[in-house]
Structures are given as C-alpha cells and as structure tokens.
CSV table of C-alpha atoms in Angstrom, one decimal:
chain,number,residue,atom,x,y,z
S,6,MET,CA,41.8,-34.8,-58.9
S,7,TYR,CA,40.4,-34.6,-62.4
S,8,GLU,CA,38.6,-37.2,-64.5
S,9,ILE,CA,37.7,-37.1,-68.2
S,10,ARG,CA,34.5,-38.8,-69.0
S,11,PRO,CA,33.2,-39.9,-72.4
S,12,GLU,CA,29.6,-39.2,-71.5
S,13,SER,CA,27.8,-35.9,-72.2
S,14,VAL,CA,26.6,-33.8,-69.3
S,15,LYS,CA,23.0,-35.0,-69.8
S,16,THR,CA,23.9,-38.4,-68.2
S,17,PHE,CA,24.8,-36.5,-65.0
S,18,ILE,CA,21.7,-34.3,-64.6
S,19,THR,CA,20.0,-36.9,-62.3
S,20,ASP,CA,23.2,-38.0,-60.6
S,21,LYS,CA,22.8,-37.1,-56.9
S,22,ASN,CA,26.6,-36.9,-56.5
S,23,MET,CA,27.0,-34.6,-59.4
S,24,ARG,CA,27.0,-30.9,-58.7
S,25,LEU,CA,26.9,-28.0,-61.1
S,26,PRO,CA,29.6,-25.3,-61.1
S,27,ARG,CA,30.0,-23.4,-57.9
S,28,PHE,CA,27.7,-20.4,-57.4
S,29,GLN,CA,25.2,-21.8,-60.0
S,30,ARG,CA,21.8,-23.1,-59.3
S,31,LYS,CA,20.5,-26.2,-61.0
S,32,GLN,CA,17.1,-24.7,-61.8
S,33,THR,CA,18.7,-21.7,-63.6
S,34,TRP,CA,20.7,-23.9,-65.9
S,35,GLY,CA,18.9,-25.8,-68.6
S,36,GLU,CA,20.2,-28.9,-70.3
S,37,GLU,CA,21.4,-26.9,-73.3
S,38,LYS,CA,23.5,-24.5,-71.1
S,39,ASN,CA,25.0,-27.4,-69.2
S,40,PHE,CA,25.6,-29.3,-72.4
S,41,GLN,CA,27.5,-26.3,-73.8
S,42,LEU,CA,29.9,-26.4,-70.8
S,43,CYS,CA,31.0,-29.9,-72.0
S,44,ILE,CA,32.6,-29.0,-75.3
S,45,SER,CA,35.3,-31.5,-76.2
S,46,LEU,CA,39.0,-31.1,-75.7
S,47,PHE,CA,39.0,-31.0,-79.5
S,48,LYS,CA,36.9,-28.7,-81.6
S,49,GLU,CA,36.2,-31.7,-83.9
S,50,TYR,CA,34.3,-33.3,-80.9
S,51,PRO,CA,31.8,-30.6,-79.8
S,52,ILE,CA,29.9,-33.3,-77.8
S,53,GLY,CA,30.7,-36.4,-75.9
S,54,VAL,CA,33.5,-35.4,-73.4
S,55,SER,CA,33.0,-34.0,-69.9
S,56,ILE,CA,35.7,-32.9,-67.5
S,57,LEU,CA,34.9,-33.4,-63.8
S,58,SER,CA,36.7,-32.4,-60.7
S,59,ILE,CA,36.4,-35.2,-58.1
S,60,GLU,CA,36.3,-33.8,-54.6
S,61,LYS,CA,36.4,-35.8,-51.4
S,62,ILE,CA,34.1,-34.4,-48.7
S,63,GLU,CA,34.2,-36.0,-45.3
S,64,GLY,CA,31.0,-37.9,-44.5
S,65,GLU,CA,29.9,-37.9,-48.1
S,66,LYS,CA,30.6,-39.8,-51.2
S,67,ASN,CA,33.0,-38.3,-53.7
S,68,VAL,CA,31.4,-35.2,-55.2
S,69,LYS,CA,31.8,-34.5,-58.9
S,70,TRP,CA,31.9,-30.9,-60.0
S,71,LEU,CA,31.3,-30.1,-63.6
S,72,LEU,CA,34.1,-27.6,-64.6
S,73,ASP,CA,33.3,-24.5,-66.5
S,74,GLY,CA,35.4,-23.1,-69.3
S,75,ARG,CA,38.0,-21.3,-67.2
S,76,GLN,CA,38.3,-24.1,-64.7
S,77,ARG,CA,38.7,-26.5,-67.6
S,78,LYS,CA,41.6,-24.5,-68.9
S,79,ASN,CA,43.3,-24.6,-65.5
S,80,ALA,CA,42.7,-28.3,-65.2
S,81,LEU,CA,44.3,-28.9,-68.6
S,82,SER,CA,47.3,-26.7,-67.6
S,83,LEU,CA,47.8,-28.8,-64.5
S,84,ILE,CA,47.9,-32.1,-66.4
S,85,TYR,CA,49.7,-30.7,-69.4
S,86,GLU,CA,53.0,-32.0,-68.2
S,87,ASP,CA,51.8,-35.6,-67.7
S,88,PRO,CA,51.9,-36.9,-71.3
S,89,GLU,CA,51.4,-40.6,-70.5
S,90,LYS,CA,48.2,-40.0,-68.5
S,91,ILE,CA,46.6,-37.5,-70.8
S,92,TYR,CA,47.6,-39.4,-73.9
S,93,PHE,CA,46.1,-42.5,-72.4
S,94,TRP,CA,42.8,-40.6,-71.8
S,95,ALA,CA,42.9,-39.3,-75.4
S,96,ARG,CA,43.2,-42.8,-76.8
S,97,LYS,CA,40.6,-44.3,-74.5
S,98,PHE,CA,37.9,-41.6,-74.7
S,99,ILE,CA,38.4,-39.7,-77.9
S,100,GLY,CA,38.9,-42.7,-80.1
S,101,PHE,CA,42.1,-42.5,-82.0
S,102,LYS,CA,42.4,-45.4,-84.4
S,103,ASP,CA,44.8,-48.1,-83.2
S,104,LYS,CA,46.4,-48.3,-86.7
S,105,ASP,CA,47.5,-44.7,-86.4
S,106,LYS,CA,51.2,-44.3,-85.7
S,107,THR,CA,51.9,-43.3,-82.1
S,108,GLU,CA,54.2,-40.4,-83.1
S,109,GLU,CA,51.7,-38.9,-85.4
S,110,LEU,CA,49.0,-39.2,-82.7
S,111,GLU,CA,51.1,-37.5,-80.1
S,112,ASP,CA,51.9,-34.6,-82.5
S,113,LYS,CA,48.3,-34.2,-83.4
S,114,TYR,CA,47.1,-34.4,-79.8
S,115,TRP,CA,49.6,-31.9,-78.4
S,116,GLN,CA,49.0,-29.5,-81.1
S,117,LYS,CA,45.3,-29.4,-80.3
S,118,ILE,CA,45.9,-29.2,-76.6
S,119,SER,CA,48.2,-26.2,-77.2
S,120,GLU,CA,45.6,-24.6,-79.4
S,121,TYR,CA,43.0,-25.0,-76.7
S,122,ILE,CA,45.1,-23.4,-73.9
S,123,GLU,CA,46.6,-20.7,-76.1
S,124,SER,CA,43.3,-19.7,-77.5
S,125,ASP,CA,42.1,-18.9,-74.0
S,126,SER,CA,45.2,-16.9,-73.3
S,127,GLU,CA,44.8,-15.0,-76.5
S,128,GLU,CA,41.2,-14.1,-75.6
S,129,ILE,CA,42.5,-12.5,-72.3
S,130,LYS,CA,45.3,-10.6,-74.1
S,131,ASN,CA,42.8,-9.2,-76.6
S,132,GLU,CA,40.9,-7.6,-73.8
S,133,ASN,CA,43.9,-5.4,-73.0
S,134,ASN,CA,43.7,-1.8,-74.1
S,135,ASN,CA,46.5,0.4,-75.2
S,136,ASN,CA,47.0,2.0,-71.8
S,137,LEU,CA,47.8,-1.3,-70.1
S,138,LEU,CA,51.6,-1.2,-70.3
S,139,VAL,CA,52.2,-4.4,-68.2
S,140,GLY,CA,49.4,-7.0,-67.8
S,141,LEU,CA,49.1,-10.8,-67.9
S,142,ASP,CA,51.4,-11.6,-70.7
S,143,THR,CA,54.8,-11.9,-68.9
S,144,ALA,CA,54.0,-13.1,-65.3
S,145,ASP,CA,55.4,-9.7,-64.2
S,146,ASP,CA,55.5,-8.4,-60.6
S,147,ALA,CA,52.7,-5.9,-60.9
S,148,ALA,CA,50.3,-4.3,-63.4
S,149,VAL,CA,51.1,-1.0,-65.0
S,150,TYR,CA,48.4,1.3,-66.5
S,151,LYS,CA,49.3,4.5,-68.3
S,152,LEU,CA,47.3,7.5,-66.9
S,153,ASN,CA,48.8,10.2,-69.1
S,154,ASP,CA,52.1,11.0,-70.9
S,155,GLU,CA,53.9,11.6,-67.7
S,156,THR,CA,52.4,9.1,-65.2
S,157,ALA,CA,51.6,5.4,-65.1
S,158,LEU,CA,49.9,3.6,-62.2
S,159,ILE,CA,51.6,0.5,-60.7
S,160,GLN,CA,49.1,-1.8,-58.9
S,161,THR,CA,50.0,-4.9,-56.9
S,162,LEU,CA,49.0,-6.8,-53.8
S,163,ASP,CA,50.5,-9.6,-51.7
S,164,PHE,CA,49.8,-11.3,-48.4
S,165,PHE,CA,50.7,-14.5,-46.6
S,166,THR,CA,50.7,-16.3,-43.3
S,167,PRO,CA,53.3,-15.7,-40.5
S,168,MET,CA,56.7,-17.3,-40.9
S,169,ILE,CA,58.0,-15.8,-37.7
S,170,ASP,CA,56.5,-15.6,-34.1
S,171,ASP,CA,57.1,-11.9,-33.5
S,172,PRO,CA,54.0,-10.1,-34.7
S,173,TYR,CA,55.7,-6.7,-35.2
S,174,ILE,CA,58.5,-8.2,-37.3
S,175,PHE,CA,56.0,-10.2,-39.3
S,176,GLY,CA,54.1,-7.0,-40.1
S,177,GLN,CA,57.4,-5.4,-41.3
S,178,ILE,CA,58.3,-8.4,-43.4
S,179,ALA,CA,54.8,-8.6,-45.0
S,180,ALA,CA,54.9,-4.9,-45.9
S,181,ALA,CA,58.5,-5.0,-47.3
S,182,ASN,CA,57.4,-8.0,-49.4
S,183,SER,CA,54.3,-6.2,-50.8
S,184,LEU,CA,56.2,-3.0,-51.5
S,185,SER,CA,58.9,-4.8,-53.4
S,186,ASP,CA,56.8,-5.3,-56.6
S,187,VAL,CA,56.6,-1.6,-57.1
S,188,TYR,CA,60.4,-1.2,-56.9
S,189,ALA,CA,60.8,-4.1,-59.3
S,190,MET,CA,58.7,-2.1,-61.9
S,191,GLY,CA,60.9,1.0,-61.5
S,192,GLY,CA,58.3,2.9,-59.5
S,193,LYS,CA,57.7,4.7,-56.2
S,194,PRO,CA,55.0,3.5,-53.9
S,195,ILE,CA,52.5,6.3,-53.0
S,196,VAL,CA,49.5,4.6,-51.3
S,197,ALA,CA,49.0,1.3,-49.4
S,198,MET,CA,46.0,-0.5,-47.9
S,199,ASN,CA,46.1,-3.4,-45.4
S,200,ILE,CA,44.8,-6.8,-46.2
S,201,VAL,CA,44.1,-8.6,-42.9
S,202,CYS,CA,42.8,-12.1,-42.0
S,203,PHE,CA,42.6,-12.6,-38.2
S,204,PRO,CA,40.7,-14.8,-35.8
S,205,SER,CA,38.2,-12.8,-33.8
S,206,CYS,CA,38.9,-15.0,-30.7
S,207,HIS,CA,42.6,-14.1,-30.7
S,208,ASP,CA,44.4,-11.4,-28.8
S,209,MET,CA,43.8,-8.1,-30.6
S,210,ASN,CA,47.1,-6.8,-29.2
S,211,ILE,CA,48.9,-9.2,-31.6
S,212,LEU,CA,47.0,-7.8,-34.5
S,213,ALA,CA,47.9,-4.3,-33.4
S,214,GLU,CA,51.6,-5.2,-33.4
S,215,ILE,CA,51.3,-6.7,-36.9
S,216,LEU,CA,49.7,-3.5,-38.2
S,217,LYS,CA,52.2,-1.3,-36.4
S,218,GLY,CA,55.0,-3.3,-38.1
S,219,GLY,CA,53.4,-2.8,-41.5
S,220,PHE,CA,52.7,0.9,-40.8
S,221,ASP,CA,56.3,1.6,-39.9
S,222,LYS,CA,57.7,-0.1,-43.0
S,223,VAL,CA,55.2,1.7,-45.3
S,224,LYS,CA,56.3,5.0,-43.7
S,225,GLU,CA,59.9,4.1,-44.3
S,226,SER,CA,59.0,3.6,-48.0
S,227,GLY,CA,57.6,7.1,-48.2
S,228,ALA,CA,54.1,5.9,-49.0
S,229,LEU,CA,50.9,6.6,-47.1
S,230,LEU,CA,48.9,3.8,-45.4
S,231,VAL,CA,45.2,4.8,-45.9
S,232,GLY,CA,43.2,1.9,-44.4
S,233,GLY,CA,42.3,-1.6,-45.5
S,234,HIS,CA,40.0,-4.5,-44.9
S,235,THR,CA,39.8,-7.2,-42.3
S,236,VAL,CA,38.0,-10.5,-42.3
S,237,ASP,CA,37.6,-13.1,-39.5
S,238,ASP,CA,39.7,-16.1,-40.3
S,239,LYS,CA,41.1,-19.1,-38.4
S,240,GLU,CA,44.7,-18.4,-39.5
S,241,PRO,CA,46.3,-15.0,-39.4
S,242,LYS,CA,47.3,-13.5,-42.8
S,243,TYR,CA,48.6,-10.1,-43.6
S,244,GLY,CA,49.8,-8.1,-46.5
S,245,LEU,CA,49.1,-4.9,-48.5
S,246,SER,CA,47.7,-3.6,-51.7
S,247,ILE,CA,50.1,-1.0,-53.1
S,248,SER,CA,49.7,1.7,-55.6
S,249,GLY,CA,52.8,3.3,-57.1
S,250,ILE,CA,53.7,5.6,-59.9
S,251,VAL,CA,56.3,5.6,-62.7
S,252,HIS,CA,57.0,7.5,-65.9
S,253,PRO,CA,55.4,5.4,-68.8
S,254,GLU,CA,58.8,5.4,-70.6
S,255,LYS,CA,60.7,4.2,-67.5
S,256,VAL,CA,58.7,1.1,-66.6
S,257,LEU,CA,60.9,-1.8,-65.8
S,258,SER,CA,59.8,-5.4,-66.6
S,259,ASN,CA,61.0,-8.9,-66.4
S,260,ALA,CA,60.6,-9.2,-70.2
S,261,THR,CA,63.4,-6.9,-71.4
S,262,ALA,CA,66.7,-8.6,-70.5
S,263,ARG,CA,69.2,-8.3,-73.3
S,264,VAL,CA,71.9,-10.7,-74.5
S,265,GLY,CA,75.3,-9.7,-73.0
S,266,ASP,CA,73.7,-8.2,-69.9
S,267,LYS,CA,75.1,-9.0,-66.5
S,268,LEU,CA,72.8,-10.1,-63.7
S,269,ILE,CA,72.9,-8.6,-60.2
S,270,LEU,CA,71.2,-9.9,-57.0
S,271,THR,CA,70.5,-7.5,-54.2
S,272,LYS,CA,69.9,-9.8,-51.2
S,273,PRO,CA,71.4,-13.1,-50.1
S,274,ILE,CA,69.3,-16.2,-50.5
S,275,GLY,CA,68.5,-19.1,-48.2
S,276,VAL,CA,65.7,-17.4,-46.3
S,277,GLY,CA,63.2,-20.3,-46.8
S,278,ILE,CA,65.5,-22.9,-45.5
S,279,LEU,CA,66.6,-20.8,-42.5
S,280,ASN,CA,63.0,-19.9,-41.6
S,281,THR,CA,62.3,-23.6,-41.5
S,282,ALA,CA,65.3,-24.1,-39.2
S,283,MET,CA,64.4,-21.2,-37.0
S,284,LYS,CA,61.0,-22.7,-36.2
S,285,GLU,CA,62.8,-25.7,-34.7
S,286,ASN,CA,65.4,-23.6,-32.9
S,287,LEU,CA,68.2,-25.1,-35.0
S,288,VAL,CA,70.2,-21.9,-35.7
S,289,SER,CA,71.9,-19.3,-33.5
S,290,LYS,CA,70.4,-16.0,-32.6
S,291,GLU,CA,73.0,-14.3,-34.8
S,292,ILE,CA,71.9,-16.2,-37.8
S,293,SER,CA,68.2,-15.6,-37.0
S,294,ASP,CA,68.8,-11.9,-36.6
S,295,LYS,CA,70.5,-11.7,-40.0
S,296,VAL,CA,67.6,-13.6,-41.7
S,297,ILE,CA,65.2,-11.1,-40.2
S,298,GLU,CA,67.3,-8.1,-41.2
S,299,VAL,CA,67.3,-9.4,-44.8
S,300,MET,CA,63.5,-9.9,-44.9
S,301,VAL,CA,62.6,-6.5,-43.4
S,302,HIS,CA,65.0,-4.6,-45.6
S,303,LEU,CA,63.3,-2.6,-48.3
S,304,ASN,CA,64.4,-2.9,-51.9
S,305,LYS,CA,63.9,0.8,-52.0
S,306,TYR,CA,67.6,1.4,-51.4
S,307,ALA,CA,68.8,-0.8,-54.3
S,308,ALA,CA,66.1,0.7,-56.6
S,309,LYS,CA,67.3,4.3,-56.0
S,310,SER,CA,70.1,3.6,-58.4
S,311,PHE,CA,67.6,3.1,-61.3
S,312,ASP,CA,67.1,6.9,-61.3
S,313,TYR,CA,70.7,7.4,-62.4
S,314,ILE,CA,71.8,4.2,-64.1
S,315,LYS,CA,69.8,2.6,-66.9
S,316,VAL,CA,68.9,-1.0,-66.3
S,317,ASN,CA,67.2,-3.3,-68.8
S,318,SER,CA,65.1,-5.7,-66.8
S,319,VAL,CA,64.2,-6.3,-63.1
S,320,THR,CA,62.2,-8.8,-61.1
S,321,ASP,CA,62.1,-9.5,-57.4
S,322,ILE,CA,62.9,-12.9,-55.8
S,323,THR,CA,60.1,-14.3,-53.7
S,324,GLY,CA,58.3,-17.7,-53.5
S,325,PHE,CA,59.4,-19.0,-56.8
S,326,GLY,CA,63.1,-18.9,-55.7
S,327,LEU,CA,66.1,-17.5,-57.5
S,328,LEU,CA,65.9,-20.0,-60.3
S,329,GLY,CA,62.1,-19.7,-60.7
S,330,HIS,CA,62.2,-15.9,-61.1
S,331,ALA,CA,65.3,-16.1,-63.3
S,332,LEU,CA,63.3,-18.5,-65.5
S,333,GLU,CA,60.4,-16.1,-65.7
S,334,MET,CA,62.8,-13.4,-66.9
S,335,ALA,CA,64.5,-15.7,-69.4
S,336,LYS,CA,61.2,-16.9,-70.9
S,337,ALA,CA,59.6,-13.4,-71.0
S,338,SER,CA,62.8,-12.0,-72.7
S,339,ASN,CA,63.3,-15.0,-75.0
S,340,VAL,CA,66.9,-15.5,-73.8
S,341,SER,CA,68.9,-17.9,-71.7
S,342,ILE,CA,70.5,-17.1,-68.4
S,343,GLU,CA,73.8,-18.4,-66.9
S,344,ILE,CA,74.3,-18.3,-63.2
S,345,ASN,CA,77.6,-18.9,-61.5
S,346,SER,CA,76.7,-20.6,-58.2
S,347,LYS,CA,79.9,-19.6,-56.6
S,348,ASP,CA,79.0,-15.9,-57.0
S,349,VAL,CA,75.5,-16.2,-55.5
S,350,PRO,CA,75.3,-14.6,-52.0
S,351,ILE,CA,74.0,-17.2,-49.5
S,352,LEU,CA,73.1,-16.6,-45.9
S,353,ASP,CA,75.3,-18.1,-43.2
S,354,GLY,CA,73.9,-21.4,-42.0
S,355,ALA,CA,71.8,-22.1,-45.1
S,356,ILE,CA,74.2,-24.6,-46.5
S,357,ASP,CA,74.5,-26.5,-43.2
S,358,MET,CA,70.7,-26.7,-42.8
S,359,ALA,CA,70.3,-27.8,-46.4
S,360,ASN,CA,72.9,-30.6,-45.9
S,361,MET,CA,70.9,-31.7,-42.8
S,362,GLY,CA,67.7,-31.9,-45.0
S,363,ILE,CA,66.0,-28.9,-43.4
S,364,ILE,CA,64.1,-28.0,-46.6
S,365,PRO,CA,60.7,-26.3,-46.9
S,366,ALA,CA,58.1,-28.0,-49.1
S,367,GLY,CA,58.1,-25.0,-51.4
S,368,MET,CA,61.6,-25.9,-52.6
S,369,TYR,CA,60.5,-29.3,-53.8
S,370,ARG,CA,57.5,-27.8,-55.6
S,371,ASN,CA,59.7,-25.2,-57.3
S,372,LYS,CA,62.2,-27.8,-58.3
S,373,GLU,CA,59.5,-30.1,-59.7
S,374,TYR,CA,57.9,-27.4,-61.7
S,375,ILE,CA,61.0,-25.7,-63.3
S,376,SER,CA,63.8,-28.3,-63.3
S,377,LYS,CA,63.0,-29.3,-66.9
S,378,ASP,CA,64.2,-25.9,-68.0
S,379,VAL,CA,67.3,-25.8,-65.9
S,380,ASN,CA,70.7,-27.3,-66.6
S,381,ILE,CA,72.9,-27.6,-63.4
S,382,ILE,CA,76.5,-28.5,-64.0
S,383,ASP,CA,78.7,-29.8,-61.1
S,384,VAL,CA,76.9,-28.0,-58.3
S,385,ASP,CA,76.6,-29.4,-54.8
S,386,THR,CA,73.1,-30.6,-53.9
S,387,ALA,CA,72.9,-28.2,-50.9
S,388,ILE,CA,73.6,-25.3,-53.2
S,389,GLU,CA,71.2,-26.5,-55.8
S,390,ASP,CA,68.5,-26.7,-53.1
S,391,ILE,CA,69.2,-23.2,-52.0
S,392,LEU,CA,68.9,-21.9,-55.6
S,393,TYR,CA,65.4,-23.4,-55.7
S,394,ASP,CA,64.6,-22.2,-52.2
S,395,PRO,CA,61.4,-20.0,-51.9
S,396,GLN,CA,62.3,-16.6,-50.5
S,397,THR,CA,60.3,-14.3,-48.4
S,398,SER,CA,60.8,-10.6,-49.2
S,399,GLY,CA,63.8,-11.4,-51.3
S,400,GLY,CA,66.0,-9.1,-53.3
S,401,LEU,CA,65.9,-7.7,-56.8
S,402,LEU,CA,67.3,-9.6,-59.8
S,403,ILE,CA,68.6,-7.0,-62.3
S,404,SER,CA,69.7,-7.3,-65.9
S,405,VAL,CA,72.0,-4.5,-66.9
S,406,LYS,CA,74.5,-3.7,-69.7
S,407,GLU,CA,77.9,-5.3,-68.9
S,408,GLU,CA,79.7,-1.9,-69.0
S,409,LEU,CA,77.4,-0.5,-66.3
S,410,ALA,CA,77.3,-3.5,-64.0
S,411,ASP,CA,80.2,-2.6,-61.7
S,412,LYS,CA,79.0,1.0,-61.4
S,413,LEU,CA,75.5,-0.2,-60.5
S,414,VAL,CA,76.8,-2.5,-57.8
S,415,GLU,CA,78.9,0.3,-56.3
S,416,ASP,CA,76.0,2.8,-56.4
S,417,MET,CA,73.4,0.4,-54.8
S,418,LYS,CA,75.7,-0.3,-51.9
S,419,LEU,CA,76.3,3.5,-51.4
S,420,ASN,CA,72.5,3.9,-51.4
S,421,GLY,CA,72.2,1.4,-48.5
S,422,SER,CA,71.3,-1.9,-50.3
S,423,ILE,CA,72.0,-4.8,-48.0
S,424,GLU,CA,73.8,-6.6,-50.9
S,425,ALA,CA,74.7,-6.1,-54.5
S,426,LYS,CA,76.6,-8.8,-56.4
S,427,ILE,CA,77.0,-9.9,-60.0
S,428,ILE,CA,75.9,-13.5,-60.2
S,429,GLY,CA,75.6,-14.3,-63.9
S,430,SER,CA,74.9,-13.2,-67.5
S,431,VAL,CA,72.3,-13.2,-70.2
S,432,LYS,CA,73.0,-15.4,-73.3
S,433,LYS,CA,71.4,-16.1,-76.6
S,434,LYS,CA,68.5,-18.5,-76.3
S,435,GLU,CA,69.7,-22.1,-75.9
S,436,GLU,CA,68.1,-25.4,-75.4
S,437,LYS,CA,67.7,-24.7,-71.6
S,438,TYR,CA,66.5,-21.4,-70.3
S,439,ILE,CA,68.8,-21.6,-67.2
S,440,THR,CA,72.3,-23.0,-66.8
S,441,VAL,CA,74.0,-23.1,-63.4
S,442,ILE,CA,77.7,-23.7,-63.2
C-alpha cells in the first residue's frame, strides 16, 4: 500500500523501519540526494512531501520504502482512479485553503496530477529515435525497429505459468501465445529463444516435454529455436522471446483502426473460464480438447491473408480479454468500437460455466479496470463475463474496410484459420470507447 507523508525525507534518515530504494546503499546516498527523491506531487511544493511504500514483512514491523521517481509515477498511476482518497490526501497534506471551492480545487489538483504523470511519459517518448516505428506510445503487441528501407525488426517476449497439466501441450500453448505478437504486427517470426523458470528438484523429463512442445510449435511457425535461458524457480514458467521481420511500410498496429471498418475475430473466446472449469473436471473431454485446440492454434494461418488483403489495424486477444484489447485499439486509434455480442464466437460450455460462477480472478480485474470505458446494453451477465474473460493464446482482432471484410473472412478460413467472424464495427469517437449490444 502507499502512504503520502507531509514530512521531508530527513525525518526518516534515522528511522530503523525506513529503508532506502532497493539496490541503493544508505552510505552512498547523502541527505541531499535523498531529499531530491522527495519532490512534491506539485512543482510548487519542491519540499515537504514524501511518498512511501508500506510493505508487510513476516516477523518484522511494517517496512517503509522510499519510492524513487519511476516508482512514484507508478504509485500515482495506481491511485489515480481513486479521487476521494487522493483528494483527501491533497487537502490534508498539501494545504488547500478551506475557503477554496471544492470544484476549483478538484480541477486544479487533477490538472497537476495529469501534468506529473504525462511529463514522465513524454520524457520516455522523447527518447525514441526515428527508426523506432512502434514503441511505448500505444500499448502495442511488440516493438518494431526499422533496420533499412526494406526490413524492420519485430521484437517481443511472453511467458507464463502452466494452465494445463500436460507439459507438452503447455509448451505448445506458451509458444503459440508468444508467436502471436509477431503476427499481430504483420510480420513473420524468424528466431525464437526459450525463457524457462523451473525447480531444480523437479522431474527434468517434464521440462523436456515442455521444451519439446515449444520446439514443435516454433518449427510449425517457420522460425528457428536457437537456445534460451533457464533459472531455478519454485514455480514452472515458460515462454519465448521472438524476433520477426516485416517491411517498414507494412507494419500493422493497434492504433490505425478507421471509422467505418468492420472488426473480425479469429478465435472463439471463453478460454479463461473453461480453463478454470477444466482444473476442477467440470467439463467434458470434448470441450477440453476444443479449448486446447484453440490455444495451440497458431495465428499464422489467419495472418497469411494480410499478404493479399489490406487491413488497417490488428491486435491479439490475450490476458486483457476481448473488451480490454478492443479498448486499447479504440484508445490508440481515437475511435469508438461497437461489438455485437450475438456475433462473438464463444466456446461451447463457457456460458454454462459462467452461469455457475466458474470465473477466473482475471475477469474481475479486467472488468474493474476497463468497465468505466464500456457501455453494455441488454447483454446477459454470463456473456458480459465472457467478453471480459482473459484469454490464453487468443485470436486476432482485425479492423478492415467494410468492403473487404467478407473477402477477408473467406480467405482466412481457406488458409486454415480456426475461426473468422465479423463481430462489430468502428465508429466515430463517442462518450464511451466501447459499446456492446
């Protein structure tokens, strides 16, 4: 948790429960340096406010970590959406006058908070050079760096813990998920490297099966697996760092959806809910096999159509759910998106499980985070939950001109895509970024 304190850092120098930023040694940081870390939330208050991270450590008193600049920015971002608490802190510790009108204070306060966070973001953007075609600006699926007039490098990585017991299948899923970002950028994967966390006391045959699953899926993609790195960890984790290539003028992004476009989804959703149900043996083998088939399926086959049919914008659907990734596309493109819930492909069994309350925690986090930007009209609760459901190795969400949409759907299916269906359209920017009907 975070705590804003009115004292300067000097008051904490001798506090035994106060620790300096991680990886820093007290003797190497003089009072002046520490004091500089404690700039105020407002530039008008360069002294007098410290932000502490309060950490509970078993067997010790609560430990207070002084946050450095980047940590402070993250802390502010986390509490940005809690106006009552942060406004209370502002009145208590920064000293707004009681006679000031509440509305004026709120406007002034939020303006300054926004300036603080955005100034940090602008500083990062200014570090970009002209060859960085896709970077931090749009929460895109991968970074893209122009090497020359004919070739740009796509760089991405992803890894996670097992969601399924079979190690070989887990390896396949993790690889398909990692490769997906390259396809979402319009590229072709060329080189992959394993990222492995595995307990040294565990059966190494299990690790071998995980790696075999990853190897086979990378081979299917046409890329080369050229090594990787392994660390000893209590919980297994696996994924890959992927390098791909794309022509600099053919890079796809989530920031280029156009008003009037149709939206196409290339895999059914409901994977998160059904994975939760599968862990408890609540679904049939037929349903489980279908969920696995969807997760191991490469988005390579849907993306083949991009070579012949021009699309405007693409992202892949993973942990943020369909609505979360649609929201990223809408915000980055400065448009609104309308989704017809009746057209969204949903895996068999997902609605039944959702009605039973078999919901992963990630769905609730997604909903809490993005629901303020979503307008849902007359949609059943179970369907709504599935739209927020976090996906593992999900499909592509594609924005394409209306006159090309049916042709694209047909072509992707001919190329072997497991699904291709029009689920909505792109509208002019409205009050809400996402509307579901």
